[in-house]
Every structure is written in C-alpha cells, then in structure tokens.
Amino acid sequence: MTRLKSLPLLYKLFLGLAVVGVISLVAVYFVATHFILDDVKRFLISETAGQAGSLQEELASFYARNGGWKGVEEVFDAHTNAGWRGGGYGTHGSEAGRFQWGEHVLLTDPVGTVLYASSEGIRRETISAGTLSKGLPILVLGEEVGRLFTGAMLGRFSGLEEDLLASVRRSVAVAAFISLFVATAVDLLLLRLITAPFGRLIRATQVISSGDLTQPVAIGTQDEIGELSRVLDDLRMSLARSEEVRRHMLADIAHELRNPLAFLRAKVEAMLDGIQPASEENLGSLSEKLYHLSHLVDELQDIALAEANELPLDVDTLDLVELLHNVEEDVRTLLAGDRKEFRLEVPSLLPRIRADRRRLLQVLWNLLSNAIRHTTAGDVVTIQVESHPEEVLIHVIDTGEGMDEETLAHVFDRFYRGGRKRASESLGLGLAITKEIVRAHGGRIWVESRPSEGTRFSFTLEPVA
Amino acid sequence: VGALTIDQARREAWRGEECLALTPTEFDLLSFLARQPNRVFTRMQLLEEVQGYTTPALMRNIDNHVMNLRRKIEEDPAHPRFLKTVYGVGYKLTAGKE
C-alpha cells in the first residue's frame, strides 16, 4: 500500500484506468460473446430445422405407413449416402454418421426416449424434458408421435458451425484487445496532458519557495489546474508585494532614525569637544530631536501592538462635547495664519462615550492634521458629529485636494505615504494607527474622497448605554 | 509669578489688578509654565500638555498659542517680559524682571 502511495500520480491514474479498462473489456467480451453466440446458435438451429424439414415429413409418412418406429433406420440410412437434395453447405459424406449438410440427427419418442442417433457422439438413452421442446415435432393426424433433433439443437455443432462460432469468439476477443490497446494509448496521452501541468506547477512553486518571486506562474490551461496556477500566481504577487513593503519599511525606519541620530551625535560630540557650549538652547534642540525619535518609536510600537490586537486602552467615560471644544480651540489657533476655516458641528444632545481619551485625541489629531495638510487657504475643515442610538458618528471633512482612487485604496496601509517624499519626517503610520485605534474601540473607520473636491473620514464610537 | 497671579480653582489669571480673558488652552499653557518658572519647555512638551496629544507635524501650533497668550498677558507682545522664547528650544515663563 505504501509503495502504491509513493507512485507518481501519472502511474496511479494509469493503473486505475487500466484496471477499470481490463475489467470492463473482460465483462464486455463475456456478455457480447454470450449474446452473439446465443443469436448465432439460434440462427443455426433454425437453419438446420429448415433443412431437416423434409426429413421430418419423411419420418411422419414412415410412421403413418408402418404404425410405429420399427425399422426407422432405413429412412436415415437413405440420406447418409449421396443424393440428399437440400442444403447449401456442400457434402460431408465422408464423415461417418453425418448427413449431407453435415449435421447429426437424433429421433426420440414423445417422452424423450432415444430411438435413433446418427452418431455415437450424440447417442444417449433419453432426452430431458427441457431439451425436448427444442426438437421438431413429428405429427401424424394431429398427434405427436416423436421428435426430431439436429445436432445444433443438442448443442453439438458441425465443423463449419464450430468454425463460425469460434470466429465470432475470436472477433469479439480481437475487438476487445484492439480497444484495450487504443484505450491504453489514449489514456496515456490524456494522463500525460493532465499530469504534465502538475510538474510545471511543482517547479514553479519550488522557484517561489526558493525565494525567487519574479517568475510568473503560467500553466496556460483553463481547467482547475489553470485556476490553481492563477491562485498561486496571486499568492506569489502578494508575497512579492509584502516583501517589497517589508524592505521599504526597514529602509524607511532606518532612514527616519538615522537623521535625528546623526544630528544628536554631532551635537553631543560638539559639546563634548567644547566646540559648542552645553547651553539651554543646545540641550533644548537635542530634547526636541529626542522627542521626535521617541514619537517614531511610539508609532512603531503602536502599530505592532495594534496589529497583534494588544493595543492597551485606558477606557473612560468621556464627554465628547467638552473634548471637541478643547480640540476646536487648538485647531483654530493652528489654522489662524493659514486663512483656513474650521467648523464644529455637534448636536445639542450627545451621549457620553467610552474611549481612551489620549487615543481618541490621537485619532482626531491624525485626521485633523491630515485634513490640514491637504487643504490650502480658503478651504474649510469640519468636524461633524451625528448621534445614533447604536453609535456616535464622527466625520472629519475637508474641502481640500482630495485623493485619487489609488491613494484612497491604500490610505490606511502601513508605511503608505501617498505622494509625500521620504524626508517628510513621518513613517506613514498615522492613519494605519488611527484605524487600529478605532478598531480596538470596536468602531469602524472609512474614507470617501474626490480629487479636488475634498475628503471625508468617518469613524464610529460606542455611546454609553 | 511676578506680576501674574494664577487661580487654579477658578481657572482665572490676573496681571496686577487686571483679570485676563484666557481661553481654556491658554490658561492650561500659562499654568503649566507657571508651575516651574524659568524652566524651558520644548514645543512638544507644551503641546502634549495642552492638546493632550501631538505629533511632530503639529509642533508649530504651540507658536500660535504662545502668540495669542502673549497678546493677553504682555504689555508689549513684541517685547515679552514674562513669556520668553528660547531660540531653538521652546519657551519659558519668567517673573518679568529684566
């Protein structure tokens, strides 16, 4: 069994098909020969019956003349020699005990007692009741006085007939063998066609697992294997994509960390060397860079925790109105110089919500700073709150430059920074973290945008029941 | 702090006898600075305190807050006595002596 299991698929399938083929051909051979031979035998019997017809009449008149079967041999003996008038089979007179058309005959009385047999080969005492009905009845004045059998009726066929039956058997066997041979050849061809793509699929998979993600998987068939190869190719491409993202991520992280670190090092070394004084001003700028660094590291930790569903939340019951009014003032100050307008649209009745205050502010500021970054003078940034029984809906809407489809699709992706350049002092984690924070609160977040019309980020929060 | 008086409980700030009309953020900023006079705070520290959350992208917002606050507490906002800029670092609150 284990040896069978280790066989290649091609051989397994072939073995299976071959076994099925042989079994069905053997079955066909037996069934076909049975029915064909049956028909042929029936035909032969009716043929011999036709030829024995005149003998039947002669026997009937012999019985009528003599009132019994005594001396019936002479009727048969008359035919054993040349002069038989019927039959198209030619003469077989040389064969002892056969009639001109090469047929044995046998005569019984109505109950099956054998009265005459033309050869020793078919001689017997009685004929069974089942076989009896196959014989030709000999009728005298409407009464059955005996039955005449030809060899065929008794299952004894003449040489010619045996030849015919043998040739029927032979043809069926030859046909079976030829079809087995053809079927095997066709099977092999088909199986090769079927199994060959598997080989290619395996090689393509090996190429992928060896780390080469550049070779497309193309099998070219339209069946399930083709489907499998397309799925595999999708898998390869998504692997290639995440591999690329990972590479960029590492490069970005290194890049973002390197600049402030280089600055800090240079500054600290300058102070150690006495080139610069360790003044408040110098230390202050170090502190600012350090702050920036820890912010980057915080973001990395946030995203790592959030994606492992382990973002710690310090959930509290919050007054959203108060929180938004606090934010409002900060946004207004922020926008003051830019001639951008800020609107806060909060319904008068707003349930309290449960959330982590710092995280919620992080979400709001991420969305707001996004909105502010993508607007110019004259644009409007709006925070709009809708209160529903099941959820509180917060929109951050801007009338800024909007996003194209491509950006829209990736805006929540980690390390995606749209058109922004590398040196933007950001890892492109803001919105990814925002999304994870909202998710951790059990809310949803989504974005709608039209290029040059504006963008609307929306997220939901759970009201306190 | 010098001529400035801060009443945490009533969230009011006075310069001499004059009550100053500060916004909540401005009050938070002033009282945070006043807790440790003469200490220099970076923009990020201040912003984190008054906004509750900040990112480097929002850093310059503190300048706007400081400008607004100066307009209210200083006699001459162009030459601040109390709320001083430490170049390259941030801000500090002093008692107002030259």
Coordinates of C-alpha atoms in Angstrom, one line a residue:
Chain A
M1 CA 0.0 0.0 0.0
T2 CA 2.8 2.4 0.9
R3 CA 4.5 1.5 -2.4
L4 CA 1.3 2.4 -4.2
K5 CA 1.1 5.7 -2.4
S6 CA 4.6 6.7 -3.4
L7 CA 3.8 6.1 -7.1
P8 CA 3.7 9.2 -9.2
L9 CA 0.2 10.5 -10.0
L10 CA 0.5 9.5 -13.6
Y11 CA 1.1 5.9 -12.8
K12 CA -1.7 5.8 -10.2
L13 CA -4.2 7.2 -12.6
F14 CA -3.0 4.9 -15.4
L15 CA -3.1 1.9 -13.1
G16 CA -6.6 2.8 -12.1
L17 CA -7.7 3.3 -15.7
A18 CA -6.0 0.1 -16.9
V19 CA -7.7 -2.0 -14.2
V20 CA -11.1 -0.5 -15.0
G21 CA -10.4 -1.0 -18.7
V22 CA -9.4 -4.6 -18.4
I23 CA -12.3 -5.4 -16.1
S24 CA -14.8 -3.8 -18.4
L25 CA -13.4 -5.3 -21.6
V26 CA -13.5 -8.8 -20.0
A27 CA -17.1 -8.2 -19.0
V28 CA -17.9 -6.9 -22.5
Y29 CA -16.2 -10.0 -24.0
F30 CA -18.3 -12.4 -22.0
V31 CA -21.5 -10.6 -22.3
A32 CA -21.1 -9.9 -26.0
T33 CA -20.0 -13.5 -26.9
H34 CA -22.8 -14.8 -24.8
F35 CA -25.5 -12.8 -26.6
I36 CA -23.9 -13.1 -30.1
L37 CA -23.3 -16.8 -29.7
D38 CA -26.8 -17.2 -28.5
D39 CA -28.1 -15.5 -31.6
V40 CA -25.8 -17.4 -33.9
K41 CA -26.8 -20.7 -32.3
R42 CA -30.5 -19.8 -32.6
F43 CA -29.9 -19.0 -36.3
L44 CA -28.0 -22.2 -36.8
I45 CA -30.8 -24.2 -35.1
S46 CA -33.4 -22.6 -37.3
E47 CA -31.2 -23.2 -40.4
T48 CA -30.8 -26.9 -39.5
A49 CA -34.5 -27.1 -38.6
G50 CA -35.3 -25.8 -42.1
Q51 CA -33.0 -28.4 -43.7
A52 CA -34.5 -31.1 -41.5
G53 CA -38.0 -30.1 -42.6
S54 CA -38.1 -32.7 -45.4
L55 CA -36.7 -35.4 -43.1
Q56 CA -39.5 -34.5 -40.7
E57 CA -42.1 -35.1 -43.4
E58 CA -40.5 -38.4 -44.5
L59 CA -40.4 -39.6 -40.9
A60 CA -44.1 -38.7 -40.4
S61 CA -45.1 -40.6 -43.5
F62 CA -42.9 -43.6 -42.4
Y63 CA -44.7 -43.7 -39.1
A64 CA -48.1 -43.4 -40.8
R65 CA -47.1 -46.3 -43.2
N66 CA -45.8 -48.6 -40.5
G67 CA -47.8 -47.6 -37.5
G68 CA -44.6 -47.5 -35.4
W69 CA -40.9 -46.6 -35.4
K70 CA -39.6 -50.1 -36.1
G71 CA -37.1 -50.1 -38.9
V72 CA -36.8 -46.4 -38.9
E73 CA -33.1 -46.6 -39.5
E74 CA -33.7 -47.1 -43.2
V75 CA -35.1 -43.6 -43.5
F76 CA -31.9 -42.2 -42.1
D77 CA -29.7 -44.6 -44.0
A78 CA -31.2 -43.4 -47.3
H79 CA -29.8 -40.0 -46.6
T80 CA -26.4 -40.9 -45.3
N81 CA -25.3 -41.6 -48.8
A82 CA -25.1 -39.2 -51.6
G83 CA -28.4 -37.9 -53.1
W84 CA -29.6 -35.6 -50.3
R85 CA -31.3 -32.8 -52.1
G86 CA -31.3 -29.9 -49.7
G87 CA -28.6 -27.8 -48.0
G88 CA -26.1 -25.2 -49.2
Y89 CA -23.3 -26.4 -47.0
G90 CA -21.9 -28.9 -49.5
T91 CA -21.3 -32.6 -48.8
H92 CA -19.6 -34.0 -45.8
G93 CA -20.5 -37.6 -46.7
S94 CA -17.0 -38.8 -45.9
E95 CA -17.7 -38.2 -42.2
A96 CA -19.4 -41.2 -40.8
G97 CA -22.9 -40.7 -39.4
R98 CA -23.4 -37.3 -40.8
F99 CA -26.0 -36.2 -43.3
Q100 CA -25.2 -34.4 -46.5
W101 CA -25.3 -31.0 -45.0
G102 CA -23.0 -32.1 -42.3
E103 CA -25.5 -32.5 -39.5
H104 CA -26.1 -35.1 -36.9
V105 CA -29.7 -36.1 -36.2
L106 CA -31.5 -37.8 -33.4
L107 CA -35.0 -39.2 -33.0
T108 CA -37.0 -39.7 -29.9
D109 CA -40.5 -40.8 -29.0
P110 CA -42.8 -38.1 -27.5
V111 CA -41.5 -38.7 -23.9
G112 CA -37.8 -38.4 -24.9
T113 CA -36.6 -42.0 -25.2
V114 CA -34.0 -42.1 -27.9
L115 CA -34.9 -44.2 -30.9
Y116 CA -32.2 -43.4 -33.3
A117 CA -28.9 -41.4 -33.2
S118 CA -26.9 -40.8 -36.3
S119 CA -23.5 -41.0 -34.5
E120 CA -22.1 -42.4 -31.3
G121 CA -21.1 -38.8 -30.2
I122 CA -24.7 -37.9 -29.5
R123 CA -26.1 -41.2 -28.5
R124 CA -27.9 -41.3 -25.2
E125 CA -30.8 -43.1 -23.6
T126 CA -33.2 -40.2 -23.1
I127 CA -33.6 -36.5 -23.7
S128 CA -34.5 -34.3 -20.8
A129 CA -37.9 -32.6 -20.8
G130 CA -36.3 -29.1 -21.1
T131 CA -34.4 -30.0 -24.3
L132 CA -37.4 -32.0 -25.6
S133 CA -39.3 -28.9 -26.5
K134 CA -36.5 -27.7 -28.8
G135 CA -37.0 -30.7 -31.1
L136 CA -39.1 -30.7 -34.2
P137 CA -42.4 -32.4 -33.5
I138 CA -43.4 -35.3 -35.9
L139 CA -47.2 -35.2 -36.2
V140 CA -49.4 -37.9 -37.6
L141 CA -53.1 -37.0 -37.9
G142 CA -52.6 -34.1 -35.4
E143 CA -50.9 -36.4 -32.8
E144 CA -47.3 -36.1 -31.8
V145 CA -45.5 -39.4 -32.3
G146 CA -41.9 -38.4 -31.9
R147 CA -39.4 -35.6 -32.0
L148 CA -36.5 -35.0 -34.4
F149 CA -33.4 -33.2 -33.2
T150 CA -30.5 -31.8 -35.2
G151 CA -27.0 -31.7 -33.6
A152 CA -27.3 -27.9 -33.2
M153 CA -30.4 -28.4 -31.1
L154 CA -28.5 -30.6 -28.8
G155 CA -25.5 -28.2 -28.5
R156 CA -23.5 -30.3 -31.0
F157 CA -22.3 -28.3 -33.9
S158 CA -20.9 -29.4 -37.1
G159 CA -17.3 -28.4 -38.1
L160 CA -18.5 -25.4 -40.2
E161 CA -20.7 -24.2 -37.4
E162 CA -18.0 -24.7 -34.9
D163 CA -15.7 -22.6 -37.2
L164 CA -18.4 -19.9 -37.3
L165 CA -18.8 -19.8 -33.5
A166 CA -15.0 -19.8 -33.0
S167 CA -14.6 -16.9 -35.4
V168 CA -17.3 -15.0 -33.6
R169 CA -15.5 -15.5 -30.3
R170 CA -12.2 -14.6 -32.0
S171 CA -13.6 -11.4 -33.5
V172 CA -15.0 -10.2 -30.2
A173 CA -11.8 -11.0 -28.5
V174 CA -9.7 -9.2 -31.1
A175 CA -12.1 -6.2 -31.0
A176 CA -11.7 -6.2 -27.2
F177 CA -7.9 -6.3 -27.4
I178 CA -7.7 -3.6 -30.0
S179 CA -10.0 -1.3 -28.0
L180 CA -7.9 -2.1 -24.9
F181 CA -4.8 -1.2 -26.8
V182 CA -6.3 2.0 -28.2
A183 CA -7.8 3.0 -24.8
T184 CA -4.5 2.5 -23.1
A185 CA -2.7 4.7 -25.7
V186 CA -5.4 7.4 -25.4
D187 CA -5.3 7.1 -21.6
L188 CA -1.6 7.5 -21.5
L189 CA -1.8 10.6 -23.8
L190 CA -4.6 12.1 -21.8
L191 CA -3.0 11.4 -18.5
R192 CA 0.3 13.0 -19.7
L193 CA -1.7 16.0 -20.7
I194 CA -3.3 16.1 -17.3
T195 CA -0.3 15.4 -15.2
A196 CA 2.3 17.4 -17.1
P197 CA 0.9 20.8 -15.7
F198 CA 1.4 19.4 -12.2
G199 CA 5.0 19.0 -12.9
R200 CA 5.3 22.6 -14.1
L201 CA 3.2 23.8 -11.1
I202 CA 5.6 22.0 -8.7
R203 CA 8.6 23.5 -10.4
A204 CA 7.0 27.0 -10.2
T205 CA 6.2 26.5 -6.6
Q206 CA 9.7 25.4 -5.9
V207 CA 11.0 28.5 -7.6
I208 CA 8.8 30.6 -5.3
S209 CA 9.7 28.9 -2.1
S210 CA 13.4 29.3 -3.0
G211 CA 12.7 33.0 -2.7
D212 CA 12.6 34.0 -6.4
L213 CA 9.3 35.9 -6.6
T214 CA 10.0 37.3 -10.1
Q215 CA 9.0 34.3 -12.2
P216 CA 5.3 34.4 -13.1
V217 CA 3.4 31.1 -12.7
A218 CA 1.9 30.4 -16.1
I219 CA 0.4 27.0 -16.8
G220 CA -1.9 28.1 -19.5
T221 CA -4.7 25.6 -19.1
Q222 CA -8.2 26.8 -18.4
D223 CA -9.2 24.0 -16.0
E224 CA -8.8 23.6 -12.3
I225 CA -5.0 23.3 -12.6
G226 CA -5.0 26.6 -14.5
E227 CA -7.1 28.0 -11.7
L228 CA -4.7 26.7 -9.2
S229 CA -1.8 28.3 -11.1
R230 CA -3.6 31.6 -11.2
V231 CA -4.2 31.4 -7.4
L232 CA -0.5 30.5 -6.9
D233 CA 0.5 33.5 -9.1
D234 CA -1.7 35.8 -7.0
L235 CA 0.0 34.4 -3.9
R236 CA 3.4 35.0 -5.5
M237 CA 2.5 38.6 -6.3
S238 CA 1.1 39.3 -2.8
L239 CA 4.3 37.7 -1.3
A240 CA 6.3 39.9 -3.6
R241 CA 4.3 43.0 -2.5
S242 CA 4.7 42.3 1.2
E243 CA 8.3 41.5 0.7
E244 CA 8.7 44.9 -1.0
V245 CA 6.7 46.6 1.7
R246 CA 9.0 45.0 4.3
R247 CA 12.1 46.1 2.5
H248 CA 10.8 49.7 2.2
M249 CA 9.6 49.6 5.8
L250 CA 13.1 48.7 7.1
A251 CA 14.7 51.2 4.8
D252 CA 12.3 53.9 5.9
I253 CA 12.7 53.1 9.6
A254 CA 16.5 53.2 9.2
H255 CA 16.3 56.4 7.3
E256 CA 13.9 58.1 9.7
L257 CA 16.0 57.1 12.7
R258 CA 19.4 57.9 11.1
N259 CA 18.8 61.6 10.6
P260 CA 17.9 62.6 14.1
L261 CA 20.5 60.2 15.5
A262 CA 23.2 61.7 13.3
F263 CA 22.1 65.2 14.4
L264 CA 22.2 64.2 18.1
R265 CA 25.6 62.6 17.8
A266 CA 27.1 65.5 16.0
K267 CA 25.6 67.9 18.6
V268 CA 26.7 65.9 21.6
E269 CA 30.2 65.4 20.2
A270 CA 30.4 69.1 19.5
M271 CA 29.5 69.9 23.1
L272 CA 31.9 67.3 24.4
D273 CA 34.7 68.8 22.3
G274 CA 33.8 72.2 23.7
I275 CA 33.1 73.5 20.2
Q276 CA 29.5 74.3 21.3
P277 CA 28.5 75.2 24.9
A278 CA 26.2 72.8 26.7
S279 CA 23.7 75.7 26.8
E280 CA 19.9 75.6 27.4
E281 CA 19.5 76.3 23.7
N282 CA 21.7 73.4 22.5
L283 CA 20.3 70.9 25.0
G284 CA 16.8 72.1 24.1
S285 CA 17.2 71.3 20.4
L286 CA 18.6 67.8 21.5
S287 CA 15.5 67.3 23.5
E288 CA 13.3 68.2 20.6
K289 CA 15.1 65.7 18.3
L290 CA 14.8 63.1 21.1
Y291 CA 11.1 63.8 21.3
H292 CA 10.8 63.3 17.6
L293 CA 12.7 60.0 17.8
S294 CA 10.6 58.7 20.6
H295 CA 7.5 59.7 18.7
L296 CA 8.6 57.5 15.8
V297 CA 9.4 54.6 18.1
D298 CA 6.0 55.1 19.8
E299 CA 4.3 54.9 16.4
L300 CA 6.2 51.7 15.5
Q301 CA 5.2 50.1 18.9
D302 CA 1.6 51.3 18.5
I303 CA 1.2 49.6 15.1
A304 CA 3.0 46.5 16.2
L305 CA 0.7 46.2 19.3
A306 CA -2.4 47.1 17.4
E307 CA -1.8 44.5 14.7
A308 CA -1.4 41.9 17.4
N309 CA -4.7 43.1 18.9
E310 CA -2.8 44.1 22.1
L311 CA -3.1 47.9 22.0
P312 CA -3.5 48.9 25.6
L313 CA -6.6 51.1 26.1
D314 CA -7.3 53.2 29.2
V315 CA -11.0 53.4 28.6
D316 CA -13.0 56.0 30.4
T317 CA -16.4 57.7 30.1
L318 CA -15.8 60.8 28.2
D319 CA -17.8 64.0 27.4
L320 CA -17.3 64.2 23.7
V321 CA -18.6 67.8 23.5
E322 CA -16.1 69.1 26.0
L323 CA -13.3 67.2 24.3
L324 CA -14.2 68.5 20.9
H325 CA -14.4 72.1 22.2
N326 CA -10.9 71.7 23.6
V327 CA -9.8 70.5 20.2
E328 CA -11.6 73.3 18.5
E329 CA -9.6 76.0 20.1
D330 CA -6.3 74.2 19.2
V331 CA -7.4 73.7 15.6
R332 CA -8.5 77.4 15.3
T333 CA -5.1 78.6 16.6
L334 CA -3.4 76.2 14.2
L335 CA -5.4 77.4 11.3
A336 CA -5.3 81.1 12.2
G337 CA -2.4 82.0 10.0
D338 CA -3.4 79.9 7.0
R339 CA -6.8 81.6 6.2
K340 CA -8.5 78.2 6.6
E341 CA -11.8 77.9 8.3
F342 CA -12.7 75.4 11.0
R343 CA -16.3 74.4 11.8
L344 CA -17.5 72.2 14.6
E345 CA -21.0 70.8 14.1
V346 CA -22.1 68.9 17.3
P347 CA -25.8 68.1 18.1
S348 CA -27.0 69.7 21.3
L349 CA -27.7 66.3 22.8
L350 CA -24.8 63.9 22.7
P351 CA -24.4 60.8 24.8
R352 CA -21.2 60.3 26.7
I353 CA -18.9 57.8 25.1
R354 CA -16.5 55.2 26.3
A355 CA -13.0 55.6 25.0
D356 CA -9.3 56.1 25.8
R357 CA -9.0 59.9 25.9
R358 CA -5.4 60.1 24.7
R359 CA -6.1 57.6 21.9
L360 CA -9.2 59.4 20.9
L361 CA -7.3 62.6 20.7
Q362 CA -4.6 60.8 18.7
V363 CA -7.3 59.7 16.2
L364 CA -8.8 63.2 16.0
W365 CA -5.4 64.9 15.6
N366 CA -4.2 62.4 13.0
L367 CA -7.3 63.0 10.9
L368 CA -7.2 66.8 11.5
S369 CA -3.5 67.1 10.7
N370 CA -4.2 65.1 7.5
A371 CA -7.1 67.4 6.6
I372 CA -5.0 70.5 7.4
R373 CA -2.0 69.2 5.4
H374 CA -4.2 68.7 2.3
T375 CA -6.0 72.0 2.4
T376 CA -5.0 75.5 1.3
A377 CA -6.1 79.0 2.1
G378 CA -9.9 79.4 1.8
D379 CA -10.7 75.7 2.4
V380 CA -12.9 74.5 5.3
V381 CA -12.2 71.8 7.8
T382 CA -15.2 70.5 9.6
I383 CA -15.8 68.1 12.5
Q384 CA -19.3 66.9 12.3
V385 CA -20.9 64.6 14.9
E386 CA -24.0 62.5 14.4
S387 CA -25.7 60.8 17.2
H388 CA -27.5 57.5 16.5
P389 CA -28.9 55.1 19.1
E390 CA -26.3 52.5 18.3
E391 CA -23.3 54.6 17.7
V392 CA -21.8 58.1 17.6
L393 CA -20.6 59.0 14.1
I394 CA -17.7 61.5 13.8
H395 CA -16.8 62.9 10.4
V396 CA -13.7 64.9 9.7
I397 CA -14.4 66.7 6.5
D398 CA -12.2 68.9 4.4
T399 CA -12.7 70.8 1.1
G400 CA -9.1 70.2 0.1
E401 CA -7.3 68.5 -2.7
G402 CA -8.9 65.1 -2.2
M403 CA -7.5 61.7 -3.2
D404 CA -7.4 59.7 -6.3
E405 CA -8.5 56.1 -6.4
E406 CA -5.0 54.7 -5.9
T407 CA -4.4 56.7 -2.8
L408 CA -7.8 56.1 -1.5
A409 CA -7.3 52.3 -1.7
H410 CA -4.0 52.5 0.3
V411 CA -4.6 55.3 2.6
F412 CA -4.9 53.1 5.7
D413 CA -1.9 50.9 4.7
R414 CA 1.1 50.9 6.9
F415 CA 4.0 52.9 5.5
Y416 CA 1.9 54.3 2.7
R417 CA 2.6 58.0 2.3
G418 CA 0.9 58.8 -1.0
G419 CA 2.8 61.4 -2.9
R420 CA 4.8 62.6 0.1
K421 CA 8.5 62.3 -0.1
R422 CA 10.7 60.3 2.2
A423 CA 12.1 63.3 4.1
S424 CA 8.7 64.1 5.4
E425 CA 9.7 63.1 9.0
S426 CA 6.9 60.6 9.1
L427 CA 6.7 56.8 8.6
G428 CA 3.3 56.9 7.0
L429 CA 1.9 55.1 10.1
G430 CA -0.6 57.8 11.3
L431 CA -3.7 56.6 9.5
A432 CA -2.8 52.9 10.0
I433 CA -2.6 53.5 13.7
T434 CA -5.8 55.6 13.6
K435 CA -7.6 52.7 12.0
E436 CA -6.3 50.3 14.6
I437 CA -7.3 52.5 17.5
V438 CA -10.8 52.9 16.2
R439 CA -10.9 49.1 15.6
A440 CA -9.7 48.5 19.1
H441 CA -12.6 50.6 20.4
G442 CA -15.0 48.4 18.5
G443 CA -15.7 51.1 15.9
R444 CA -15.4 51.4 12.2
I445 CA -13.5 53.9 10.1
W446 CA -13.8 54.7 6.4
V447 CA -13.0 57.4 4.0
E448 CA -14.7 59.0 1.0
S449 CA -12.9 61.4 -1.3
R450 CA -13.0 63.0 -4.7
P451 CA -9.9 64.6 -6.3
S452 CA -10.0 68.5 -5.9
E453 CA -13.4 68.3 -4.0
G454 CA -12.3 67.1 -0.6
T455 CA -12.1 64.2 1.7
R456 CA -14.4 62.8 4.4
F457 CA -13.0 60.5 7.1
S458 CA -15.7 58.9 9.3
F459 CA -15.4 56.8 12.3
T460 CA -17.8 55.4 14.9
L461 CA -17.7 55.3 18.7
E462 CA -19.8 53.4 21.2
P463 CA -22.1 55.6 23.3
V464 CA -22.5 54.7 27.0
A465 CA -25.7 52.7 27.2
Chain B
V1 CA 4.8 84.5 39.2
G2 CA 5.9 88.1 39.4
A3 CA 3.0 90.3 38.5
L4 CA 1.0 87.3 37.3
T5 CA -1.4 85.6 39.6
I6 CA -3.0 82.2 38.7
D7 CA -6.0 80.9 40.4
Q8 CA -6.2 77.2 39.6
A9 CA -9.5 76.5 41.3
R10 CA -11.4 79.3 39.5
R11 CA -9.3 79.0 36.3
E12 CA -8.6 82.7 36.3
A13 CA -5.4 84.6 35.8
W14 CA -4.6 88.1 36.9
R15 CA -2.0 90.6 35.9
G16 CA -1.8 93.0 38.9
E17 CA -5.4 94.0 39.4
E18 CA -6.5 93.1 35.8
C19 CA -8.3 89.9 35.1
L20 CA -7.2 88.3 31.9
A21 CA -9.7 86.7 29.5
L22 CA -7.9 83.5 28.6
T23 CA -9.2 80.5 26.6
P24 CA -9.0 77.1 28.3
T25 CA -5.9 76.2 26.2
E26 CA -4.2 79.5 27.0
F27 CA -5.0 79.0 30.7
D28 CA -3.6 75.5 30.6
L29 CA -0.5 76.7 28.9
L30 CA 0.1 79.5 31.3
S31 CA -0.5 77.5 34.5
F32 CA 1.7 74.6 33.2
L33 CA 4.6 77.1 32.5
A34 CA 3.9 78.8 35.9
R35 CA 4.3 75.6 37.8
Q36 CA 8.0 75.7 37.1
P37 CA 9.0 79.3 36.4
N38 CA 12.3 79.8 34.4
R39 CA 12.3 76.2 33.2
V40 CA 12.5 75.9 29.5
F41 CA 9.9 73.7 27.9
T42 CA 10.1 72.4 24.4
R43 CA 7.3 72.9 21.9
M44 CA 6.5 69.2 22.0
Q45 CA 6.2 69.1 25.8
L46 CA 3.9 72.1 25.8
L47 CA 1.8 70.9 23.1
E48 CA 1.5 67.4 24.5
E49 CA 0.3 69.1 27.8
V50 CA -2.3 71.4 26.3
Q51 CA -3.6 69.4 23.4
G52 CA -3.4 66.0 25.1
Y53 CA -1.7 64.5 22.1
T54 CA 0.7 65.7 19.5
T55 CA 2.8 64.7 16.5
P56 CA 5.8 66.5 15.1
A57 CA 3.6 67.7 12.2
L58 CA 1.6 69.8 14.7
M59 CA 4.6 71.2 16.5
R60 CA 4.4 74.7 15.3
N61 CA 0.9 75.1 16.7
I62 CA 2.4 76.0 20.0
D63 CA 3.8 79.1 18.5
N64 CA 0.3 80.3 17.7
H65 CA -0.9 79.5 21.2
V66 CA 2.1 81.4 22.7
M67 CA 1.5 84.4 20.4
N68 CA -2.2 84.5 21.5
L69 CA -1.2 84.2 25.1
R70 CA 1.4 86.9 24.8
R71 CA -1.1 89.3 23.3
K72 CA -3.1 88.9 26.5
I73 CA -0.5 88.8 29.3
E74 CA 2.2 91.1 27.9
E75 CA 2.0 94.8 27.9
D76 CA 4.1 94.8 24.8
P77 CA 3.8 91.5 22.9
A78 CA 6.7 92.3 20.6
H79 CA 9.0 92.5 23.6
P80 CA 7.7 89.9 26.1
R81 CA 8.6 90.3 29.7
F82 CA 7.0 87.1 31.0
L83 CA 6.7 84.5 28.3
K84 CA 10.1 84.3 26.7
T85 CA 11.3 82.4 23.6
V86 CA 14.4 80.3 24.0
Y87 CA 15.7 80.2 20.5
G88 CA 15.9 76.6 19.0
V89 CA 14.3 75.2 22.2
G90 CA 11.0 76.4 23.3
Y91 CA 9.5 78.8 25.9
K92 CA 9.8 79.7 29.5
L93 CA 7.9 81.9 31.9
T94 CA 9.9 84.3 34.0
A95 CA 9.0 86.6 36.8
G96 CA 9.2 89.5 34.5
K97 CA 12.3 91.2 35.8
E98 CA 14.8 92.4 33.1

